[in-house]
mmCIF file of C-alpha atoms (C1' of nucleotides) in Angstrom:
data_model
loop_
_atom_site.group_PDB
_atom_site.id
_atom_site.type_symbol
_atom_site.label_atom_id
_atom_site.label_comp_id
_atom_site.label_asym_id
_atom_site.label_seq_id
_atom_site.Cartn_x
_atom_site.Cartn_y
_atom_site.Cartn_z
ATOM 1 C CA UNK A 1 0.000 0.000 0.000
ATOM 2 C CA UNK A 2 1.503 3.071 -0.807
ATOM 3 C CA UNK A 3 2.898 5.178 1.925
ATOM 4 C CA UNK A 4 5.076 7.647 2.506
ATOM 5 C CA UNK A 5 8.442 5.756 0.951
ATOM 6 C CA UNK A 6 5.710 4.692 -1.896
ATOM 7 C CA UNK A 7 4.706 7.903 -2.333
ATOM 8 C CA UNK A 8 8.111 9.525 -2.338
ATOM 9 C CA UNK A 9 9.399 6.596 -4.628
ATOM 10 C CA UNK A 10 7.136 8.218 -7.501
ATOM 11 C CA UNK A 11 7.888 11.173 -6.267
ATOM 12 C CA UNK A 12 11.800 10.731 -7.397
ATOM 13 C CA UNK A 13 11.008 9.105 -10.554
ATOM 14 C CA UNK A 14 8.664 11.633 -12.350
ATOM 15 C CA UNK A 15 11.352 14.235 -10.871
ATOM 16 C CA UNK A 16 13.675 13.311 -13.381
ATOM 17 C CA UNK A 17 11.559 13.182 -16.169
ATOM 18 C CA UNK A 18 8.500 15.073 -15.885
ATOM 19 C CA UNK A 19 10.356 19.132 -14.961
ATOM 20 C CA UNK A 20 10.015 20.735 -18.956
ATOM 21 C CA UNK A 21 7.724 18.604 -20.281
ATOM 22 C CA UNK A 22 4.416 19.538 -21.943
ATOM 23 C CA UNK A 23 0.984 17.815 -21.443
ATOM 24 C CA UNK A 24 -0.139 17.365 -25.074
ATOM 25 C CA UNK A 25 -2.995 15.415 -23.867
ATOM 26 C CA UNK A 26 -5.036 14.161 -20.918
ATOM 27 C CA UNK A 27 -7.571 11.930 -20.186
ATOM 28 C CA UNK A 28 -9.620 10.500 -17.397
ATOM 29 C CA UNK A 29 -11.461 7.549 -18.210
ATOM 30 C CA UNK A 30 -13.090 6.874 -14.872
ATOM 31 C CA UNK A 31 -15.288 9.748 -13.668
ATOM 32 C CA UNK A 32 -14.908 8.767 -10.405
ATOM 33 C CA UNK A 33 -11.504 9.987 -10.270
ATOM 34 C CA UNK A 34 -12.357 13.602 -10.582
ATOM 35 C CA UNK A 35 -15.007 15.690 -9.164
ATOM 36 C CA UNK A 36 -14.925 17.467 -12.852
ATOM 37 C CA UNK A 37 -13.094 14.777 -15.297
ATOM 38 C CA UNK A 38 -13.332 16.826 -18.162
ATOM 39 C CA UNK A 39 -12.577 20.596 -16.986
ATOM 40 C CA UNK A 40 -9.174 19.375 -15.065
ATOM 41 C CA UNK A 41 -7.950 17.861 -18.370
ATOM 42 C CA UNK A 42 -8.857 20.619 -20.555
ATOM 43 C CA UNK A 43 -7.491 22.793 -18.075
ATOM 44 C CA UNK A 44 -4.004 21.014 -18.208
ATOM 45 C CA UNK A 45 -3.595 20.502 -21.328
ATOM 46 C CA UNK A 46 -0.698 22.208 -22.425
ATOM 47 C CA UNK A 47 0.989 23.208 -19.223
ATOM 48 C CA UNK A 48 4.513 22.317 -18.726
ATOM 49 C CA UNK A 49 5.412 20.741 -15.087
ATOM 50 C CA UNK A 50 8.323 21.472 -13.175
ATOM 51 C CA UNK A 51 9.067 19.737 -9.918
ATOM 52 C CA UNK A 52 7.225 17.007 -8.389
ATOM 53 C CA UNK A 53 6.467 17.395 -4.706
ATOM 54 C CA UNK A 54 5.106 15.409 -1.781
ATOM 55 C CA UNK A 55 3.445 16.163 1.571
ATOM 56 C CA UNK A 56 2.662 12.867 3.708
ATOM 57 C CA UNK A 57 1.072 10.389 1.112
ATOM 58 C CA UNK A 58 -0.103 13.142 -1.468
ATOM 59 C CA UNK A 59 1.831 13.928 -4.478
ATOM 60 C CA UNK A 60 2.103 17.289 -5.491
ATOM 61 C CA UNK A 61 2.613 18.191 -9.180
ATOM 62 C CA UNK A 62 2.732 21.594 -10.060
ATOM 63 C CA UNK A 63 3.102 23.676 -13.624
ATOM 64 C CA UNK A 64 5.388 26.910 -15.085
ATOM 65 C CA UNK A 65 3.408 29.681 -15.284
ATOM 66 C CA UNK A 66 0.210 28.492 -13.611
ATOM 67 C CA UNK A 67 -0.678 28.548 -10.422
ATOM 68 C CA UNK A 68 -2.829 25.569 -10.095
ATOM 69 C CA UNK A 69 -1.317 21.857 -9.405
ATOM 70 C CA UNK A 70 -2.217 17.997 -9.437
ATOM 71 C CA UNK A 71 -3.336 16.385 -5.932
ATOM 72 C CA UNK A 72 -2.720 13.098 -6.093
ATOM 73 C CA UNK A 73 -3.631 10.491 -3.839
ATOM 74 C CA UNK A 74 -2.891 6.492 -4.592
ATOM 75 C CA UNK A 75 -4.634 5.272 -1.657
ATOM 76 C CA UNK A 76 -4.809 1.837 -1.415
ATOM 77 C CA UNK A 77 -3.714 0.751 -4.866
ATOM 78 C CA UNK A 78 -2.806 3.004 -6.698
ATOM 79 C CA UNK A 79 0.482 3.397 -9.264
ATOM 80 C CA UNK A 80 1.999 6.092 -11.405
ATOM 81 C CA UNK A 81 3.744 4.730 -13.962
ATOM 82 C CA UNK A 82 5.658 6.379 -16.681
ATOM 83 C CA UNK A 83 6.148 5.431 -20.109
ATOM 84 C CA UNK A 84 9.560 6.647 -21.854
ATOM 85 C CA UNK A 85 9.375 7.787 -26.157
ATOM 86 C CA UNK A 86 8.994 4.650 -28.087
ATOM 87 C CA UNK A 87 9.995 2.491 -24.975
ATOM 88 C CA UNK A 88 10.811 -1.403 -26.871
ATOM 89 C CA UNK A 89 8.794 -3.779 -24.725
ATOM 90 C CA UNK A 90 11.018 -6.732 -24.019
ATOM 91 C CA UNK A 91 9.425 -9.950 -22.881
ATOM 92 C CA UNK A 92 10.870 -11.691 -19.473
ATOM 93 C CA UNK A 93 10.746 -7.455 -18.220
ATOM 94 C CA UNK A 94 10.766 -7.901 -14.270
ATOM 95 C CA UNK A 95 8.419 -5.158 -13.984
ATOM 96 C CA UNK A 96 5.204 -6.208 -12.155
ATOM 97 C CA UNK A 97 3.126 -4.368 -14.572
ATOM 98 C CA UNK A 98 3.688 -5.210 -18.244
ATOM 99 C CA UNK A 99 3.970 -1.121 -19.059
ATOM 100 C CA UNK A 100 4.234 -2.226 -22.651
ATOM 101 C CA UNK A 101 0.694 -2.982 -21.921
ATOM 102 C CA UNK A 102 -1.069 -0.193 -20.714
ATOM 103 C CA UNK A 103 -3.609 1.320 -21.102
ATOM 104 C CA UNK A 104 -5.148 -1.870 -19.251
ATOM 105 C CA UNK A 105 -8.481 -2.421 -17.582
ATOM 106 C CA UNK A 106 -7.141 -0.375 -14.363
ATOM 107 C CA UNK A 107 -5.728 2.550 -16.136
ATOM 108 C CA UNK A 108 -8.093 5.450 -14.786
ATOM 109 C CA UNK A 109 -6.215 8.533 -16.537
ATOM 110 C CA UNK A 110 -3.557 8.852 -18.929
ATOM 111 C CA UNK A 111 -1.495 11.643 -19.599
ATOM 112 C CA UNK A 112 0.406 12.365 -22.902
ATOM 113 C CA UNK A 113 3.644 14.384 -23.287
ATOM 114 C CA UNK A 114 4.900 16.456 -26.110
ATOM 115 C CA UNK A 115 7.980 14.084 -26.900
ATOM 116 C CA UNK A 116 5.197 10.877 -26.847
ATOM 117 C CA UNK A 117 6.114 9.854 -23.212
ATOM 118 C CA UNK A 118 2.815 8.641 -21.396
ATOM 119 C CA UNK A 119 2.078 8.427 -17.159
ATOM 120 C CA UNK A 120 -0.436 6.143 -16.138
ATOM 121 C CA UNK A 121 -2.936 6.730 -13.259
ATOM 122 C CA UNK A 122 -3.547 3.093 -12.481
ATOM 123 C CA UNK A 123 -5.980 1.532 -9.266
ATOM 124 C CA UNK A 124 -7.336 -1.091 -9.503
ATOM 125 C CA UNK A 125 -9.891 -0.505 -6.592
ATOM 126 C CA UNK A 126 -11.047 2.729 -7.638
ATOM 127 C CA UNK A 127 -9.962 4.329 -4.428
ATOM 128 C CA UNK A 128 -7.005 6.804 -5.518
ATOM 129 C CA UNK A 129 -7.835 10.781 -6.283
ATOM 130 C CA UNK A 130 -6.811 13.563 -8.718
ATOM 131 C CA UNK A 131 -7.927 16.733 -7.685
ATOM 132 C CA UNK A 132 -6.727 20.467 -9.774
ATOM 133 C CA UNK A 133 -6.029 22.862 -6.739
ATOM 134 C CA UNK A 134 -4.861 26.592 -6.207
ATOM 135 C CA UNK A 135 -2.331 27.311 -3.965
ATOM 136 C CA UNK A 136 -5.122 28.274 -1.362
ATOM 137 C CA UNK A 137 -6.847 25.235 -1.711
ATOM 138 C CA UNK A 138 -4.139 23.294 -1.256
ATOM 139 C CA UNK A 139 -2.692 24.981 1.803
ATOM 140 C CA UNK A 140 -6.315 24.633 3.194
ATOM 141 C CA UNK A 141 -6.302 20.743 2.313
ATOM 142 C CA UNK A 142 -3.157 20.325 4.192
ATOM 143 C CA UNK A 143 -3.614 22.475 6.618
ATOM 144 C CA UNK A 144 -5.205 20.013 9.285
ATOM 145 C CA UNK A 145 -2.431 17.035 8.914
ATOM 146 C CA UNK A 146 -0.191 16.692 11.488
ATOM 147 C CA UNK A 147 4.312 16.107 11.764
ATOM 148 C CA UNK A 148 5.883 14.456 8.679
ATOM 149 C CA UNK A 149 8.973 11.994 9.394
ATOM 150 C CA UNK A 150 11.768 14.228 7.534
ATOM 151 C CA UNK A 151 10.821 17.178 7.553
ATOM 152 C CA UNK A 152 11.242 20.355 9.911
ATOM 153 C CA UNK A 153 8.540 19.261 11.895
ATOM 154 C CA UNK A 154 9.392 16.052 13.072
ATOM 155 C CA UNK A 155 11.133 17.041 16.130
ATOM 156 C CA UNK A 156 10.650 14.795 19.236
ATOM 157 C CA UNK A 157 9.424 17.516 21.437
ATOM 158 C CA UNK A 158 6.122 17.494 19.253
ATOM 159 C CA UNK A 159 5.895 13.927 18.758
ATOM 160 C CA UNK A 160 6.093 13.670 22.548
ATOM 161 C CA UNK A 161 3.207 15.563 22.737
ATOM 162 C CA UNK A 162 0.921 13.353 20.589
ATOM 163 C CA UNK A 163 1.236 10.651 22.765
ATOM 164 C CA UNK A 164 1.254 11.862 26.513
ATOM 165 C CA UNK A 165 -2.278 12.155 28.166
ATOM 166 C CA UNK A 166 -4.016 10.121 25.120
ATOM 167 C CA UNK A 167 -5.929 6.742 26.019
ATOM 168 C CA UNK A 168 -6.085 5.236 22.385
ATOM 169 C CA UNK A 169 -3.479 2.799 21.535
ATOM 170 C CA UNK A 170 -0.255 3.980 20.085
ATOM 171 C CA UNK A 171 -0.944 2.250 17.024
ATOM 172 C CA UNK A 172 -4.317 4.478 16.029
ATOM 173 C CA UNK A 173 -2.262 7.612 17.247
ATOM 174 C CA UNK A 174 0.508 6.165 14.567
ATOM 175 C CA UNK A 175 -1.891 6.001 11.644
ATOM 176 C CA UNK A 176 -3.762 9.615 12.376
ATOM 177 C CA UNK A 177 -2.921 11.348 9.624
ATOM 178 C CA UNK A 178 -3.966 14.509 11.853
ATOM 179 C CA UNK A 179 -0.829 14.288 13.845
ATOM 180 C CA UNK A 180 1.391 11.868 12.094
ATOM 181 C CA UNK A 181 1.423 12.603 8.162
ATOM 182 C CA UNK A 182 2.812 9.607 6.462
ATOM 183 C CA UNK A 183 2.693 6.693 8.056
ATOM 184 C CA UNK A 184 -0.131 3.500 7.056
ATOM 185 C CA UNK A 185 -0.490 0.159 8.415
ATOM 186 C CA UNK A 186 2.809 -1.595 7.376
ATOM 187 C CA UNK A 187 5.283 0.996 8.800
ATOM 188 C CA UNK A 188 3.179 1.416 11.802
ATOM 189 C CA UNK A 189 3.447 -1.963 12.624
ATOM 190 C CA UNK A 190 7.140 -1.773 11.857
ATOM 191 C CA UNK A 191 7.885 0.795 13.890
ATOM 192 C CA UNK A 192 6.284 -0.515 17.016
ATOM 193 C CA UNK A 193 8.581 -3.541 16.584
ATOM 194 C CA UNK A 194 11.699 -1.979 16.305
ATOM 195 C CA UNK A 195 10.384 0.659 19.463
ATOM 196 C CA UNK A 196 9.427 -2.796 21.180
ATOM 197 C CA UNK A 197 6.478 -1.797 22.275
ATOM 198 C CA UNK A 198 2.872 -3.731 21.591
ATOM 199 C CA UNK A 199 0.971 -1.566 19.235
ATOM 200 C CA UNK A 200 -2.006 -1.844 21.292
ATOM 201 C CA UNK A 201 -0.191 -0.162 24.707
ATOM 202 C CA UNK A 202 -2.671 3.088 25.512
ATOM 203 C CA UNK A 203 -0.363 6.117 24.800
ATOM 204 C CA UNK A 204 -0.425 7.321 28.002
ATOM 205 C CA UNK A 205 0.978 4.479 29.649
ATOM 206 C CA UNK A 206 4.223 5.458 27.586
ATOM 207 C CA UNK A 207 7.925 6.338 29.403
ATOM 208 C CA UNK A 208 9.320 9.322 27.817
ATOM 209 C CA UNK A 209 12.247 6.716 27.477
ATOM 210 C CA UNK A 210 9.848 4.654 25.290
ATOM 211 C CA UNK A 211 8.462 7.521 23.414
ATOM 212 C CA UNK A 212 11.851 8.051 22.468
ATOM 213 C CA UNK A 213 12.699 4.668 21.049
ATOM 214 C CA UNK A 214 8.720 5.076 19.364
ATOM 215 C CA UNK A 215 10.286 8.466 17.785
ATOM 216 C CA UNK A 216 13.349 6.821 16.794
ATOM 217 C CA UNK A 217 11.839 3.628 15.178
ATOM 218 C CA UNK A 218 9.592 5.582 13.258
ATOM 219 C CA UNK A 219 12.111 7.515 11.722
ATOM 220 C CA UNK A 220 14.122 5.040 10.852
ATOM 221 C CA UNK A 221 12.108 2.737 9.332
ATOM 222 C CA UNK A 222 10.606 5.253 7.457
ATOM 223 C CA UNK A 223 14.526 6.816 5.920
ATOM 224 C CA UNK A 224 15.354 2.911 5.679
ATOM 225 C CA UNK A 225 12.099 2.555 3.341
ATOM 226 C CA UNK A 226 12.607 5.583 1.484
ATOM 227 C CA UNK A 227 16.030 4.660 0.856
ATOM 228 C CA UNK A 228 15.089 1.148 -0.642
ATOM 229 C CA UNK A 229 12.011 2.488 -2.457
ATOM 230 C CA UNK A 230 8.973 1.305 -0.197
ATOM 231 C CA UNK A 231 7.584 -1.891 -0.028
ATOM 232 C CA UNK A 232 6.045 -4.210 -2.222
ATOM 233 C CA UNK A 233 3.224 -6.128 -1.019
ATOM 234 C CA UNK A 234 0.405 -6.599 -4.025
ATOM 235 C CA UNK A 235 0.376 -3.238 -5.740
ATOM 236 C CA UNK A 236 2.805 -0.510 -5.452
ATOM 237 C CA UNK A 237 5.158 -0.778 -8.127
ATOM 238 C CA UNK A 238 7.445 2.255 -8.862
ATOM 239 C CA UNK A 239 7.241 4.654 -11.977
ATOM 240 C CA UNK A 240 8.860 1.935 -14.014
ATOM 241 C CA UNK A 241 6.318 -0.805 -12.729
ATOM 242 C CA UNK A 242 9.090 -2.187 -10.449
ATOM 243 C CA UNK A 243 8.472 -3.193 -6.972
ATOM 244 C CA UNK A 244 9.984 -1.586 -3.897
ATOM 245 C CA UNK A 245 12.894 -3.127 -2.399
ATOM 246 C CA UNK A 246 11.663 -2.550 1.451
ATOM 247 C CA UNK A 247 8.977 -6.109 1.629
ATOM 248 C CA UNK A 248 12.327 -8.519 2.423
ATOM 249 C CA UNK A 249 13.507 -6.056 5.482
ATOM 250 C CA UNK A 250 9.849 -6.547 6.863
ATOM 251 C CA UNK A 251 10.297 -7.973 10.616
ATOM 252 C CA UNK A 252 6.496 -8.434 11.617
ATOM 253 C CA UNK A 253 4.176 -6.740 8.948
ATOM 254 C CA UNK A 254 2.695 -10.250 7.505
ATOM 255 C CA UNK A 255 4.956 -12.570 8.760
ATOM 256 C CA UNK A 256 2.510 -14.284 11.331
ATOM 257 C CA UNK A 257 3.750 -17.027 12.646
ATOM 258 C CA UNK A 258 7.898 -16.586 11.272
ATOM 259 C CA UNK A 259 10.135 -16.125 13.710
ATOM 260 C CA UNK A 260 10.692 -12.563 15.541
ATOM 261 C CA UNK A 261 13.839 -11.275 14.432
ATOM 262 C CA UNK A 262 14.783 -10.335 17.725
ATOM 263 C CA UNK A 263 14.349 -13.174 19.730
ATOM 264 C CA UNK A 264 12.858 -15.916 17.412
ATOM 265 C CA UNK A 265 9.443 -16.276 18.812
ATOM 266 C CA UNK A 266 6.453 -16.406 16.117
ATOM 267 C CA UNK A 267 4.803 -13.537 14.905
ATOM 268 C CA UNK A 268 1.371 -13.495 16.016
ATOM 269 C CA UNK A 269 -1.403 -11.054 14.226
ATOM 270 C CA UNK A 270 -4.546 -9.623 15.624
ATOM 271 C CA UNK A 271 -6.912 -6.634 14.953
ATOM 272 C CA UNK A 272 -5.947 -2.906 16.307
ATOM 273 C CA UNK A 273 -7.360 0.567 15.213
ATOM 274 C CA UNK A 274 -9.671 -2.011 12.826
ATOM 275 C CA UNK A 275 -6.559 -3.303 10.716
ATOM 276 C CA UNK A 276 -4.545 -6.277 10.764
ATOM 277 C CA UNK A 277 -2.033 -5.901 13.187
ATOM 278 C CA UNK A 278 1.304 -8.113 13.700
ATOM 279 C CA UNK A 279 3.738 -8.170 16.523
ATOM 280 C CA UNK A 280 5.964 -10.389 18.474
ATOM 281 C CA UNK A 281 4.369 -11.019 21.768
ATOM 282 C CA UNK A 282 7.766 -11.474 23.551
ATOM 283 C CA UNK A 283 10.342 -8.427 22.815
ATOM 284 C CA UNK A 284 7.177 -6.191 22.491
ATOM 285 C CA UNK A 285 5.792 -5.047 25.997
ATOM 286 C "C1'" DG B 1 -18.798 -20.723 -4.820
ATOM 287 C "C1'" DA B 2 -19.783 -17.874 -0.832
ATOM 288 C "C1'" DG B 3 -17.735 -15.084 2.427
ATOM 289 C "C1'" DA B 4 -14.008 -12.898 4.745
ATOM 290 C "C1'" DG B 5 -9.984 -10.231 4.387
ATOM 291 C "C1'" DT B 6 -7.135 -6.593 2.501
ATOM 292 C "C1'" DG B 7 -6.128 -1.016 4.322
ATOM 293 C "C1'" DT B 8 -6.833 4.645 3.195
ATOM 294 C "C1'" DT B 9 -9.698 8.200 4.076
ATOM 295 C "C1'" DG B 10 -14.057 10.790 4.746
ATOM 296 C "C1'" DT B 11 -18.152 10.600 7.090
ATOM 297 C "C1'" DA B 12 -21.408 9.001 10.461
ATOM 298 C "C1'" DA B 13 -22.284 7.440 14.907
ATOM 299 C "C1'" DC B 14 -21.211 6.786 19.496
ATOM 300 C "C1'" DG C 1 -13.918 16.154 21.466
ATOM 301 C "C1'" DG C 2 -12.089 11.934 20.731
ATOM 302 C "C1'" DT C 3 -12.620 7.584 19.121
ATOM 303 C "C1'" DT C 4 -14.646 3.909 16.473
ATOM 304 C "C1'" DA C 5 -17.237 1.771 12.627
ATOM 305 C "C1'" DC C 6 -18.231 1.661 8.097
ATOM 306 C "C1'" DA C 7 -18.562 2.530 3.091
ATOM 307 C "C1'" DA C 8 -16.252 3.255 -1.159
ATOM 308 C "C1'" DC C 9 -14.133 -0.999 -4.518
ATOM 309 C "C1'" DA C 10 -12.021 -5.153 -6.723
ATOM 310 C "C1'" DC C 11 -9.433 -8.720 -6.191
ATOM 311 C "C1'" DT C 12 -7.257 -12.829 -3.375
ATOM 312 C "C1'" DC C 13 -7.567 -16.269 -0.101
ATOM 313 C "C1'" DT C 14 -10.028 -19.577 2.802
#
DNA sequence: GAGAGTGTTGTAAC
DNA sequence: GGTTACAACACTCT
């Protein structure tokens, strides 16, 4: 599921080809996409982009000389994948996707540059969002999310204060996008593993010693994703349709019942904040 | 072959 | 107010 690393995988990518390039054409070809399909492609038709950005799990994609930009938002399965000029499909390719393929059934909007290289909106469960903002708008949208692993923000004095005084498990704290922007289900889980602490605990019952390690774990695991291009589980698949390299460095996010790699005992899974949740119930606590 | 599970976010309900 | 449950959807697994 894309996440932050996901997100900021893309993010890289389209950075080093999309800055100069024209939109000759755009389509949508699921309304759903879009509150107004047809006005956002008319109106970006023929802008040029320049550099791709990302807050939390959005990705930002704004134009030269006008002031509105793409929202995007992958949700659950969503990809962006780019297509070079006259890219030679070669059979045996170990993308995930064939991209010599696409358009395919999932494609919901496809974009066509001036020198005939194509990006792909592709989800295949209809969840993902485009959305045409002004700068206002967007500022607005963003406005209400809370500290981002790697940026300014993320300073331990303010995570600290997310989790003292708060009953809810640490866990639902970890995936409120209101006060931490970024992380979903499989680095949540992650970082509670390497903080060793069950994802269930109430916040409040937290040591500041342990809210340190939680702080610490987090952003690790999220620089250590980042740095390997996310993780792979059914969908995300880079701007090239390649998987992330992150899935193999996984130590409880659906491994339920292989061995902790801490201390060897099996993974067990259960249900917190209403998603599957795995942990080793002997070096967490 | 039916039904549960998958997990993000906005909205509704407590 | 803060938290939880559920719907949106399509595909996989049991």
């Amino acid at each position: 599921m894309p996440e932050l690393p996901e997100v900021e995988t893309v993010r890289r990518d389209l950075a080093e080809v999309l800055p100069g390039r024209a939109i000759k054409t755009a389509e949508i070809f699921d309304r759903k996409l879009a509150s107004d399909p047809i006005a956002l492609c008319a109106e970006i038709t023929g802008k040029i982009f320049s550099e791709p950005e990302r807050r939390g799990k959005y990705l930002i994609l704004p134009f030269e000389r006008f002031d509105k930009q793409l929202v995007i938002h992958l949700r659950m399965t969503g990809q962006i994948i780019y297509r070079e000029t006259n890219m030679v499909f070669a059979s045996g390719h170990p993308a995930k996707i064939a991209i010599g393929l696409l358009p395919d059934k999932h494609t919901r909007m496809r974009i066509m540059l001036d020198d005939g290289g194509e990006v792909f909106f592709n989800d295949q469960r209809r969840f993902g969002t485009v959305a045409l903002m002004a700068p206002s708008e967007l500022s607005e949208k963003l406005a209400p999310f809370g500290i981002e692993p790697g940026t300014k923000d993320w300073s331990f004095d303010r995570f600290a204060r997310v989790f003292t005084g708060r009953k809810a498990p640490i866990k639902s704290l970890l995936l409120n996008q209101t006060l931490i922007f970024g992380l979903g289900n499989i680095y949540a889980d992650e970082a509670c593993h390497r903080a060793s602490l069950l994802p269930m605990r109430p916040a409040a019952s937290l040591s500041a010693k342990e809210i340190e390690r939680l702080f610490a774990a987090c952003g690790e695991v999220i620089a250590e994703a980042v740095e390997l291009r996310g993780t792979s589980m059914r969908d995300f698949v880079d701007s090239h349709g390649i998987e992330g390299g992150f899935a193999e460095k996984l130590r409880v996010y659906r491994r339920t019942g292989h061995d902790c790699p801490g201390c060897g005992h099996p993974i067990a899974r259960g249900k917190c904040a209403g998603r599957g949740t795995h942990f080793c119930p002997v070096c967490q606590k």
